[in-house]
mmCIF file of C-alpha atoms in Angstrom:
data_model
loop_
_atom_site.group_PDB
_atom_site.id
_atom_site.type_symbol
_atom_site.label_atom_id
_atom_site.label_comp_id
_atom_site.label_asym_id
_atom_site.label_seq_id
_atom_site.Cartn_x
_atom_site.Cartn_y
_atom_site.Cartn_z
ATOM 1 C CA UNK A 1 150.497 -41.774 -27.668
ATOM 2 C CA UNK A 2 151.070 -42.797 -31.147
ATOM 3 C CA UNK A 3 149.826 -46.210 -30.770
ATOM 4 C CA UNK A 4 146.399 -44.263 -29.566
ATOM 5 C CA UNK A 5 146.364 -42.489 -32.837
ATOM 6 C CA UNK A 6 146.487 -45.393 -35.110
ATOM 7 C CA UNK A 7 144.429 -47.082 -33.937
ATOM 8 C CA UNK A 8 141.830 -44.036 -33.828
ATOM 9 C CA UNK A 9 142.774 -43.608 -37.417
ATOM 10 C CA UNK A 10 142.168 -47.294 -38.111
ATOM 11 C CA UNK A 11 138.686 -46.927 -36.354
ATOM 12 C CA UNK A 12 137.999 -43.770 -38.453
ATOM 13 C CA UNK A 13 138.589 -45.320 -41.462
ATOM 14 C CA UNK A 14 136.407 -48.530 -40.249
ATOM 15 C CA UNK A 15 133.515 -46.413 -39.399
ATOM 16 C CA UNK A 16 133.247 -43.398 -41.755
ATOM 17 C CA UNK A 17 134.331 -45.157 -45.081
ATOM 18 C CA UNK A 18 136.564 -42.930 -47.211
ATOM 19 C CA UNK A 19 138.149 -39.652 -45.679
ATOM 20 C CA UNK A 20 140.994 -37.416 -46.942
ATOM 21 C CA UNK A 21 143.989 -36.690 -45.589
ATOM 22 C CA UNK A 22 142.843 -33.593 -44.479
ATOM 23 C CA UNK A 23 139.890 -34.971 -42.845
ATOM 24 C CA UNK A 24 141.959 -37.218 -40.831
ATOM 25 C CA UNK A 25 143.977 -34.575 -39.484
ATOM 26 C CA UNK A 26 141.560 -32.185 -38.676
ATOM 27 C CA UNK A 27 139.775 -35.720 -36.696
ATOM 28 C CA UNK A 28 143.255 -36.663 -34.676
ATOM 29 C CA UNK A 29 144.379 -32.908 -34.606
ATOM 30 C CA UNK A 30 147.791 -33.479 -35.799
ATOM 31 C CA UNK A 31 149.007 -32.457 -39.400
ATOM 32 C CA UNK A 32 148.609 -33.691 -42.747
ATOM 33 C CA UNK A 33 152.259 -34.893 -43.075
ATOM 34 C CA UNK A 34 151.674 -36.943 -39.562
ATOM 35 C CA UNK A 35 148.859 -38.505 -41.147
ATOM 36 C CA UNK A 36 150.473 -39.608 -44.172
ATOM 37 C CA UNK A 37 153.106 -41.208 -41.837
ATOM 38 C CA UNK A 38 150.358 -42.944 -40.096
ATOM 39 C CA UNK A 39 148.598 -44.588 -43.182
ATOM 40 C CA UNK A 40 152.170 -45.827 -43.870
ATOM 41 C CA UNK A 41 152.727 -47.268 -40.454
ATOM 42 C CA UNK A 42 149.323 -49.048 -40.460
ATOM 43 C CA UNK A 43 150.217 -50.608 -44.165
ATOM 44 C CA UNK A 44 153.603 -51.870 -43.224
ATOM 45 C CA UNK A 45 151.315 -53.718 -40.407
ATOM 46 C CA UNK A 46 149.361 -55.250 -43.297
ATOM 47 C CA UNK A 47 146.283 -53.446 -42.291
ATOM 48 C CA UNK A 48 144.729 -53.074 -45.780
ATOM 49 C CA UNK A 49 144.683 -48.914 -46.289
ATOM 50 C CA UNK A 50 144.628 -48.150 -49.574
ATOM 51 C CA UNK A 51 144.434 -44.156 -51.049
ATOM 52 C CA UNK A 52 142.193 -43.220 -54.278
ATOM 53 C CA UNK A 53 143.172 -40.273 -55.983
ATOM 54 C CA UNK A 54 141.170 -37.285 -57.220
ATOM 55 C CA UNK A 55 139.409 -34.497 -56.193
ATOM 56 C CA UNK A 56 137.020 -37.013 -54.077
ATOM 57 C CA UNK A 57 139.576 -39.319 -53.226
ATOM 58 C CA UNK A 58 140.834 -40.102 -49.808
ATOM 59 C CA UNK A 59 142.188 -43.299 -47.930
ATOM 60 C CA UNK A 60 139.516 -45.755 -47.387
ATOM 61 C CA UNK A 61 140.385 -49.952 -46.035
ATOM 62 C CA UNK A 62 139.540 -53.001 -47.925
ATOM 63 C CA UNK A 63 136.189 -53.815 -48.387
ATOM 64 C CA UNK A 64 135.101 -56.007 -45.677
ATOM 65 C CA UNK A 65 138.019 -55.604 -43.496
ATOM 66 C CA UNK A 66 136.847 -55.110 -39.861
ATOM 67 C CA UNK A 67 139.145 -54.692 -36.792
ATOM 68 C CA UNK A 68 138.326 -56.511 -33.464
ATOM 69 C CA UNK A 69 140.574 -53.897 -31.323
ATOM 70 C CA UNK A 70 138.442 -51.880 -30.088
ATOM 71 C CA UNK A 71 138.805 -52.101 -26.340
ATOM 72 C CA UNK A 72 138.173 -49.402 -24.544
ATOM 73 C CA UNK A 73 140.435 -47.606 -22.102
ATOM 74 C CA UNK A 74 139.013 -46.906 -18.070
ATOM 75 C CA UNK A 75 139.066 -43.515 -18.968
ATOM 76 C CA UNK A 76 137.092 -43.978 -21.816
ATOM 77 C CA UNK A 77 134.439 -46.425 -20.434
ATOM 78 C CA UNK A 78 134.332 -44.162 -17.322
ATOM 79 C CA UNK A 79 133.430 -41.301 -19.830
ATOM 80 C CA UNK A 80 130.155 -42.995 -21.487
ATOM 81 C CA UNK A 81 127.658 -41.859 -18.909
ATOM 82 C CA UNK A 82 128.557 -38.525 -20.494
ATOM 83 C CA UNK A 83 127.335 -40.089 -24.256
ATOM 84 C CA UNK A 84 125.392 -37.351 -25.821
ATOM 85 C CA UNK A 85 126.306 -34.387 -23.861
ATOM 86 C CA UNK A 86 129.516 -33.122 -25.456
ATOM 87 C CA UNK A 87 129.662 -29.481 -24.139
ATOM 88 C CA UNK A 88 129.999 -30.640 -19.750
ATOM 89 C CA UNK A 89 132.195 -33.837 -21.239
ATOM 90 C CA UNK A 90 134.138 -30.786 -22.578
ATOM 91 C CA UNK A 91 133.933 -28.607 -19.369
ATOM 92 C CA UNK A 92 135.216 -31.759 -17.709
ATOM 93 C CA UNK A 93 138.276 -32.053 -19.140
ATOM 94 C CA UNK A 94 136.817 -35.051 -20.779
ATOM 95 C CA UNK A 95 135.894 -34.649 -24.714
ATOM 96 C CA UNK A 96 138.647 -36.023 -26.194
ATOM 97 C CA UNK A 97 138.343 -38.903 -23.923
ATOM 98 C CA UNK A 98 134.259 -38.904 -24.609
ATOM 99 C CA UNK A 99 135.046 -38.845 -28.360
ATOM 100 C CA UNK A 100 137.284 -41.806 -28.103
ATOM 101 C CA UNK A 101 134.910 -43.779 -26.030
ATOM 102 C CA UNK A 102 132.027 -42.987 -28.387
ATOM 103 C CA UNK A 103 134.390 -43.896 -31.813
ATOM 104 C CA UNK A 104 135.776 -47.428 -30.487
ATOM 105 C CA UNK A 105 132.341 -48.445 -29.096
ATOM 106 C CA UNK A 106 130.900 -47.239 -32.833
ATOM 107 C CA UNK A 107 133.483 -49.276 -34.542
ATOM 108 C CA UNK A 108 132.616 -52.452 -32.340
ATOM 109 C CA UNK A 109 128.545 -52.516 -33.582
ATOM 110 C CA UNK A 110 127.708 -54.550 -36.701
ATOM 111 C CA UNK A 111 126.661 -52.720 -39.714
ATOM 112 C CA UNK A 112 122.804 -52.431 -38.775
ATOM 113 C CA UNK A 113 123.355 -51.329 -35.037
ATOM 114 C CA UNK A 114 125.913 -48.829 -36.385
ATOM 115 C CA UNK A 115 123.713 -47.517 -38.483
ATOM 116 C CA UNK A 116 120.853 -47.069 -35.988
ATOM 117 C CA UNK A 117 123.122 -45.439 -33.537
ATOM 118 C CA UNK A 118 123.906 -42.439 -36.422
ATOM 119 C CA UNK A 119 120.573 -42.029 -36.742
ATOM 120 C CA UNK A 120 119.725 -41.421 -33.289
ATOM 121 C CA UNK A 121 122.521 -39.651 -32.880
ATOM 122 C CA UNK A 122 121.716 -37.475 -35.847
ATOM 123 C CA UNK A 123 117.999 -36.876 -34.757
ATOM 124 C CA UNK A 124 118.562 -36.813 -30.450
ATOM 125 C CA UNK A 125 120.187 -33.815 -29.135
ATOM 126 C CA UNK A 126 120.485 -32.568 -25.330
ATOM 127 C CA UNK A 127 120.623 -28.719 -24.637
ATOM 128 C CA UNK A 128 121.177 -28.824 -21.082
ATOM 129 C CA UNK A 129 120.940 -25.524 -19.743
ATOM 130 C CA UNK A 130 117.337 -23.305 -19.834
ATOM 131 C CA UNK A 131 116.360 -20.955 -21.738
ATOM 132 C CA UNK A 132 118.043 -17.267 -21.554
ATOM 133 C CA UNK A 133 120.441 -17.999 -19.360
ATOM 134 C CA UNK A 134 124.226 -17.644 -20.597
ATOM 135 C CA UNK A 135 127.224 -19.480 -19.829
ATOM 136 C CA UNK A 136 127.863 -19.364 -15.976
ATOM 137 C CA UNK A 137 132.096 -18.827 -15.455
ATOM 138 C CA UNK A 138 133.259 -21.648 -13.695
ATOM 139 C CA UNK A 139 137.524 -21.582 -13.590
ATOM 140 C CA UNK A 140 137.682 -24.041 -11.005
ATOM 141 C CA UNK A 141 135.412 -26.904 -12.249
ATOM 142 C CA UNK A 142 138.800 -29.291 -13.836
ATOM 143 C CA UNK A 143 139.941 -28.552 -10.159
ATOM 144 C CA UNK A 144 136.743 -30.361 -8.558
ATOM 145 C CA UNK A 145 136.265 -32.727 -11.377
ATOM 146 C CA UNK A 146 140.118 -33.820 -10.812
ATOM 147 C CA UNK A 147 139.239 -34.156 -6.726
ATOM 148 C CA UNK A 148 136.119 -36.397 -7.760
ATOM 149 C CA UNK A 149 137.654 -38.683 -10.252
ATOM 150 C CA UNK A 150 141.035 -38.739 -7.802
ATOM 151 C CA UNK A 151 139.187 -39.313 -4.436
ATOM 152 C CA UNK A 152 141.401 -36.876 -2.992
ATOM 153 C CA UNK A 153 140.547 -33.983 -0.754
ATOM 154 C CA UNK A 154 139.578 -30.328 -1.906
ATOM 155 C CA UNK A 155 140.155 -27.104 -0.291
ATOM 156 C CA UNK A 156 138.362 -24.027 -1.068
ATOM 157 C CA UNK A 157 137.583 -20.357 -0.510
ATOM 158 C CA UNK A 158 134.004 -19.915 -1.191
ATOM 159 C CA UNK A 159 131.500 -17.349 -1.320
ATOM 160 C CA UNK A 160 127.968 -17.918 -0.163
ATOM 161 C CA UNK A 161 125.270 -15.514 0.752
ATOM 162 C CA UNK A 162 125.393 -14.877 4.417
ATOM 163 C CA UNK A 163 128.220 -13.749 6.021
ATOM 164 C CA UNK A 164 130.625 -13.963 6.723
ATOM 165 C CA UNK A 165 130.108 -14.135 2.789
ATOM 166 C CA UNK A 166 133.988 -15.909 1.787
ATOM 167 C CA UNK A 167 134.932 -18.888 3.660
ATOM 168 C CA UNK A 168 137.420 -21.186 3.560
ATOM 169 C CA UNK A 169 136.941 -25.508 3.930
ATOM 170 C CA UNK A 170 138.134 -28.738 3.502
ATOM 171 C CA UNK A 171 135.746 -30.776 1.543
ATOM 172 C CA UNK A 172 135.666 -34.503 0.604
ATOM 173 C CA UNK A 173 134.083 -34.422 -2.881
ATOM 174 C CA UNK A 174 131.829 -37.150 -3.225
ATOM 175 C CA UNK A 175 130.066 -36.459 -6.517
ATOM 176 C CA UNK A 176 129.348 -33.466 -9.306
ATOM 177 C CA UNK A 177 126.252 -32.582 -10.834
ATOM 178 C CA UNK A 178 125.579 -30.654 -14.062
ATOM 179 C CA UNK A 179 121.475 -29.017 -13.154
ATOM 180 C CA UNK A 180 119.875 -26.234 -16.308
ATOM 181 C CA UNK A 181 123.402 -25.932 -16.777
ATOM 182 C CA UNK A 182 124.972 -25.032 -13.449
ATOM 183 C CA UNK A 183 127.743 -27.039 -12.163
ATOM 184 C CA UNK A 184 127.363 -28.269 -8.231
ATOM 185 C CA UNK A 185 129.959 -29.950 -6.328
ATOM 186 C CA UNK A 186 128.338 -32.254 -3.467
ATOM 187 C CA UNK A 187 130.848 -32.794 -0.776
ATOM 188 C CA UNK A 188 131.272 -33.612 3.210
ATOM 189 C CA UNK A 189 132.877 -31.613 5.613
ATOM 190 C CA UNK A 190 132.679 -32.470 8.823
ATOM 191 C CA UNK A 191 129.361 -34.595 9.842
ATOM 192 C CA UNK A 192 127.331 -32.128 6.879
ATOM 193 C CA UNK A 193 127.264 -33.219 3.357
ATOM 194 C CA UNK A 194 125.861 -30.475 1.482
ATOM 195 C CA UNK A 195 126.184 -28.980 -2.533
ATOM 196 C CA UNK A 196 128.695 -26.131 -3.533
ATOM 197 C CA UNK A 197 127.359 -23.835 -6.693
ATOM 198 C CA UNK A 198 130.879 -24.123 -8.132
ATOM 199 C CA UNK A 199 130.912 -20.968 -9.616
ATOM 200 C CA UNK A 200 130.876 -19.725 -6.671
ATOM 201 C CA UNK A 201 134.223 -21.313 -5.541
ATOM 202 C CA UNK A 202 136.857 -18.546 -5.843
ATOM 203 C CA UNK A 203 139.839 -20.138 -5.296
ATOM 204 C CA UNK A 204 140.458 -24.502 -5.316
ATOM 205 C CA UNK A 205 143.544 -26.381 -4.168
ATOM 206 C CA UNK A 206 143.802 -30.088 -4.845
ATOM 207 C CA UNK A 207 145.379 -31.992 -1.643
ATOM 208 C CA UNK A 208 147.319 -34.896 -1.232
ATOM 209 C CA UNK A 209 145.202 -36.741 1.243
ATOM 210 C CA UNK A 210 142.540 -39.065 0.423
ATOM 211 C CA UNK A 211 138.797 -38.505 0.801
ATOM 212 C CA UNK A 212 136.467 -40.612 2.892
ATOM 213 C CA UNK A 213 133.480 -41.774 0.652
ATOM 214 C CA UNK A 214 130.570 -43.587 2.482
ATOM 215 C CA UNK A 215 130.467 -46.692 1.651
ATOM 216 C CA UNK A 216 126.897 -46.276 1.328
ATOM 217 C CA UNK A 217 126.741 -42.767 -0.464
ATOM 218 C CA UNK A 218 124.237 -42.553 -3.671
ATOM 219 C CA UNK A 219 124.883 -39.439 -5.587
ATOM 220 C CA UNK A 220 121.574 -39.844 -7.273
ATOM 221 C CA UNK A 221 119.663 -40.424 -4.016
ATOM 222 C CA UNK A 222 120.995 -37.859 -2.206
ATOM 223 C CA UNK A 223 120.517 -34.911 -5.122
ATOM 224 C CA UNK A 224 116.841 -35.308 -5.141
ATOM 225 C CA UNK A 225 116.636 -35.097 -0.931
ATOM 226 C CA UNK A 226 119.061 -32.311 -1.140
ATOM 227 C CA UNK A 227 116.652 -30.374 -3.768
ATOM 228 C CA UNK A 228 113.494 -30.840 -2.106
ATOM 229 C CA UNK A 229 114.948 -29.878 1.240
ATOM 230 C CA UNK A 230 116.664 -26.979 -0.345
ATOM 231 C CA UNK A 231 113.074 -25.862 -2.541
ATOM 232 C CA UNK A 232 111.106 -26.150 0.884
ATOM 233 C CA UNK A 233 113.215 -24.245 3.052
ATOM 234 C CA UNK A 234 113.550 -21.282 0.644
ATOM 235 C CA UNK A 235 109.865 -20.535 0.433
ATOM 236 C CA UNK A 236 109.214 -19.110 4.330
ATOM 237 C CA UNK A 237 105.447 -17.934 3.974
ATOM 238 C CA UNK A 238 102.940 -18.060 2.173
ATOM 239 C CA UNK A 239 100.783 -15.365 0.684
ATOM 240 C CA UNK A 240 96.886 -15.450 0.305
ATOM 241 C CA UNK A 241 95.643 -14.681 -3.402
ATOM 242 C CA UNK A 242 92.695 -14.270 -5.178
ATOM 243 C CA UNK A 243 93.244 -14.696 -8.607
ATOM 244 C CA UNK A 244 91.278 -15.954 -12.149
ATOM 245 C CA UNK A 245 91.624 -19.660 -13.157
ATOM 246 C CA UNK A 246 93.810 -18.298 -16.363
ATOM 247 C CA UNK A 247 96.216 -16.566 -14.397
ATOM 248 C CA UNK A 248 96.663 -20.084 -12.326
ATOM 249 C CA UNK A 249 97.116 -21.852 -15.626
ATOM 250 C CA UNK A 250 99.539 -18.909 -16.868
ATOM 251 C CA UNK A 251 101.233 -19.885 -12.948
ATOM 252 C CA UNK A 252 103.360 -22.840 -14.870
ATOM 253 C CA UNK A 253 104.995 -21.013 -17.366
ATOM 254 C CA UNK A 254 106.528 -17.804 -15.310
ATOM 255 C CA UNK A 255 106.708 -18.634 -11.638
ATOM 256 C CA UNK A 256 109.153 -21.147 -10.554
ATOM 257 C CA UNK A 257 107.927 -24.636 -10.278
ATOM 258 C CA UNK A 258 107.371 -25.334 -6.439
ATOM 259 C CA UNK A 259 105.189 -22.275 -6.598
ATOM 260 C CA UNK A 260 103.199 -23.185 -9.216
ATOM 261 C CA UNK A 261 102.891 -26.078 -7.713
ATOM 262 C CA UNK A 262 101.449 -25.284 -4.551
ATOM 263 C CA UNK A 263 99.170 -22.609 -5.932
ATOM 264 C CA UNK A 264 97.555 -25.540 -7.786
ATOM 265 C CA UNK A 265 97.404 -27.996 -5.187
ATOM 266 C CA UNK A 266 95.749 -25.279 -2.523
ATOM 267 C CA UNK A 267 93.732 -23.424 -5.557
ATOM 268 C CA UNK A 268 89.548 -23.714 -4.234
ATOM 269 C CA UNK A 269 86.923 -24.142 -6.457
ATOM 270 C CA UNK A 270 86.378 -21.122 -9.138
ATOM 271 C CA UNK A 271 83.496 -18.523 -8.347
ATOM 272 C CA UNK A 272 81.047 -18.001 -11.274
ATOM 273 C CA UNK A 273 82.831 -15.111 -12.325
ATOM 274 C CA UNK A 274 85.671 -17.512 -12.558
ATOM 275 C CA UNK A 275 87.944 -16.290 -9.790
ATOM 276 C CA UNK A 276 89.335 -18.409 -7.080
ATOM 277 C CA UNK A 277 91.406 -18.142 -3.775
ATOM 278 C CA UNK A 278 94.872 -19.824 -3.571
ATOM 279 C CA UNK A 279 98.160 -19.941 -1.666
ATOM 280 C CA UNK A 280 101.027 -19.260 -3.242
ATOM 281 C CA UNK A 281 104.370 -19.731 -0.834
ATOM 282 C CA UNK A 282 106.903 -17.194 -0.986
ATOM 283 C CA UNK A 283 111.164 -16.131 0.067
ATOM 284 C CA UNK A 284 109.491 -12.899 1.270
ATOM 285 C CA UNK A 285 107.283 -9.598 1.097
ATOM 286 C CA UNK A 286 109.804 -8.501 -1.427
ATOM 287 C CA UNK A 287 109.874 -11.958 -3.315
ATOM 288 C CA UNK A 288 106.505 -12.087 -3.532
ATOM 289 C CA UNK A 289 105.837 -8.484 -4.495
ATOM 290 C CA UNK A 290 108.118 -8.797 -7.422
ATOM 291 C CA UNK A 291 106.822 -12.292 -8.524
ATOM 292 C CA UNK A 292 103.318 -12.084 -7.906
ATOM 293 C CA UNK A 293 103.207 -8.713 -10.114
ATOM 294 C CA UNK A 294 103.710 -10.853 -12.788
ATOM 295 C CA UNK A 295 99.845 -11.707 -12.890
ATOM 296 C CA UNK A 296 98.509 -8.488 -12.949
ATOM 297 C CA UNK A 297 94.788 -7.343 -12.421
ATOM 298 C CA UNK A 298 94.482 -11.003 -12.773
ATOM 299 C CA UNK A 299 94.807 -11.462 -9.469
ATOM 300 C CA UNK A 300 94.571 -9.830 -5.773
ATOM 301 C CA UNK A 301 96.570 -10.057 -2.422
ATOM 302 C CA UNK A 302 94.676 -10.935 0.659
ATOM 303 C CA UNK A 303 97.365 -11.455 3.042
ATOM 304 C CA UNK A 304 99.967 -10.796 4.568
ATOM 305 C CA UNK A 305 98.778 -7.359 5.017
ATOM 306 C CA UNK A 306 102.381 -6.380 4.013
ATOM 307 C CA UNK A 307 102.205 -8.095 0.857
ATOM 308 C CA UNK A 308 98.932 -6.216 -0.030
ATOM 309 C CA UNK A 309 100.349 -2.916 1.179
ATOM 310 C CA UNK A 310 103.130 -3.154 -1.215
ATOM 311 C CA UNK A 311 100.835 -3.652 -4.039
ATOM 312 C CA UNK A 312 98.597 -0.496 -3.005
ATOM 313 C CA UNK A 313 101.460 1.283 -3.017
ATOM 314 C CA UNK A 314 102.178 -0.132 -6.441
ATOM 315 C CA UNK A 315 98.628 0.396 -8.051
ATOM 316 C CA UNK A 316 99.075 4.620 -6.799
ATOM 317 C CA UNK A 317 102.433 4.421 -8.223
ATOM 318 C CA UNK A 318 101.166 2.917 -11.506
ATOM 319 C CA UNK A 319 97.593 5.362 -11.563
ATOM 320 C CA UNK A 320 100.242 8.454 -11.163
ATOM 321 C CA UNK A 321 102.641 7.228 -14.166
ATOM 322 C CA UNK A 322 99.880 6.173 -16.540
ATOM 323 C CA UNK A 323 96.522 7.667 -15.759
ATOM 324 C CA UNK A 324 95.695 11.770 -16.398
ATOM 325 C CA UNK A 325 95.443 13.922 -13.490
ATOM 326 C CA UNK A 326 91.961 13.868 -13.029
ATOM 327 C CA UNK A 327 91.518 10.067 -13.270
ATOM 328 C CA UNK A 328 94.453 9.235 -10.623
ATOM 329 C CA UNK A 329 92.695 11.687 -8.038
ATOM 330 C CA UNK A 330 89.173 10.481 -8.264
#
């Protein structure tokens, strides 16, 4: 609306000081003739624009002059919690909106509190997701967000990991949350309330009917419950290992967290030659094969025997790729 864009010119103008045309354009993402249209409209209002000319010219307002509209819209004030994390505000269908938001409540702060928030701003910045790990697809996530915001009902096709592996269902959305930059949608169905990896949703269908929230339901709450529930029933066994005190410490920076964890809480006192027995829980034989080969000949399998017979195999494997002849066979 063009009433919206004067008054995010205005605001501009209020909190940046002098820009050019050109600026302004690039800002409101409308042309340079628009603009110029603009400035007029606001000084026919008597709002005190004026333009300098030159190569670092641009429209600035009287000094002084401060504007008291600066109310912001739901959609805006619904849009702060996002403050500081512009990228999922963006994969929300929400950055414009965000920007907005951010710019009126800006232009409201006195001169010292404005400038406090730039410099925070200008020295704090989130990065979300972990490290290595690319954008993850997600075509349906203005679909869910739309079905959260809306309280209306969702249907999906979705594919999970045991079969039958696509399904179809009818969810109530109740909540969506961004975790090392994967998008989950946590919904009811039925009696279950569970969380949806939404790139995993293949196909999403926004329905008339209304969701039924629980009165009661805390997104926050029920996030943390749902994680530890999910981290303890993915770990199944648990492996006996004998390992050195540095490969324990090396533990929290390449095995997952719950299993570094564990392996800490369960680790015995260290032997003099500085070796130690731990647990360490794992998905599988196969799981922990491939993780616990991670510490080397820093450590040793004990049990299951499965576990330990997998890394035999892998030691005669290894001796016949890197060791000569005569070495492997003695």
């Amino acid at each position: 609306m063009r009433a919206d864009r004067l008054l995010s010119l205005l605001l501009l103008l209020q909190t940046r000081g002098r820009m050019t045309a050109q600026d302004l354009a690039d800002e409101l993402e409308v042309s340079v003739r628009t603009v110029y249209r603009d400035v007029e409209s606001l000084g026919a209002a008597g709002v005190p624009v004026y333009a300098d000319r030159g190569p670092s010219g641009g429209y600035q307002l009287l000094d002084g002059y401060r504007t008291r509209l600066t109310g912001l819209t739901s959609d805006e004030a619904g849009t702060l919690f996002l403050a500081g994390m512009p990228g999922p505000a963006a994969e929300l269908g929400l950055g414009s909106v965000l920007a907005a938001a951010q710019l009126k409540l800006r232009a409201s702060l006195p001169g010292e509190l404005a400038d406090r928030a730039d410099r925070v701003r200008e020295r704090f910045h989130l990065d979300a997701p972990g490290w290595f790990r690319g954008d993850e697809p997600t075509p349906h996530l203005s679909a869910v967000a739309d079905a959260v915001w809306s309280g209306r009902r969702l249907e999906v096709r979705y594919r999970r990991w045991k079969a039958p592996r696509e399904v179809t269902r009818t969810l109530h959305p109740l909540g969506v949350v961004l975790k090392a930059g994967r998008w989950y949608l946590v919904a009811a169905t039925g009696t279950r309330t569970t969380a949806y990896r939404v790139s995993n949703i293949l196909e999403a269908e926004l329905l008339d009917e209304l969701a039924s929230r629980p009165a009661e339901f805390d997104l926050a709450a029920f996030w943390r419950e749902w994680t530890e529930r999910y981290e303890r029933s993915v770990y199944t066994a648990m492996a006996t290992v004998r390992m050195t005190s540095e490969a324990l410490t090396r533990m929290a920076y390449v095995f997952p967290p719950e299993m570094s964890r564990v392996a800490r809480a369960e680790a015995g006192p260290p032997g003099e030659d500085g070796w130690l027995v731990t647990r360490v829980p794992i998905e599988s034989v196969r799981h922990g094969h491939i993780e616990l080969l991670k510490l080397g000949a820093s450590a040793e399998v004990l049990d299951p025997p499965e576990l330990r017979a997998c890394f035999a195999e892998t030691a005669r494997g290894l001796a016949a790729t890197y060791l000569p002849e005569s070495s492997a066979s003695t």
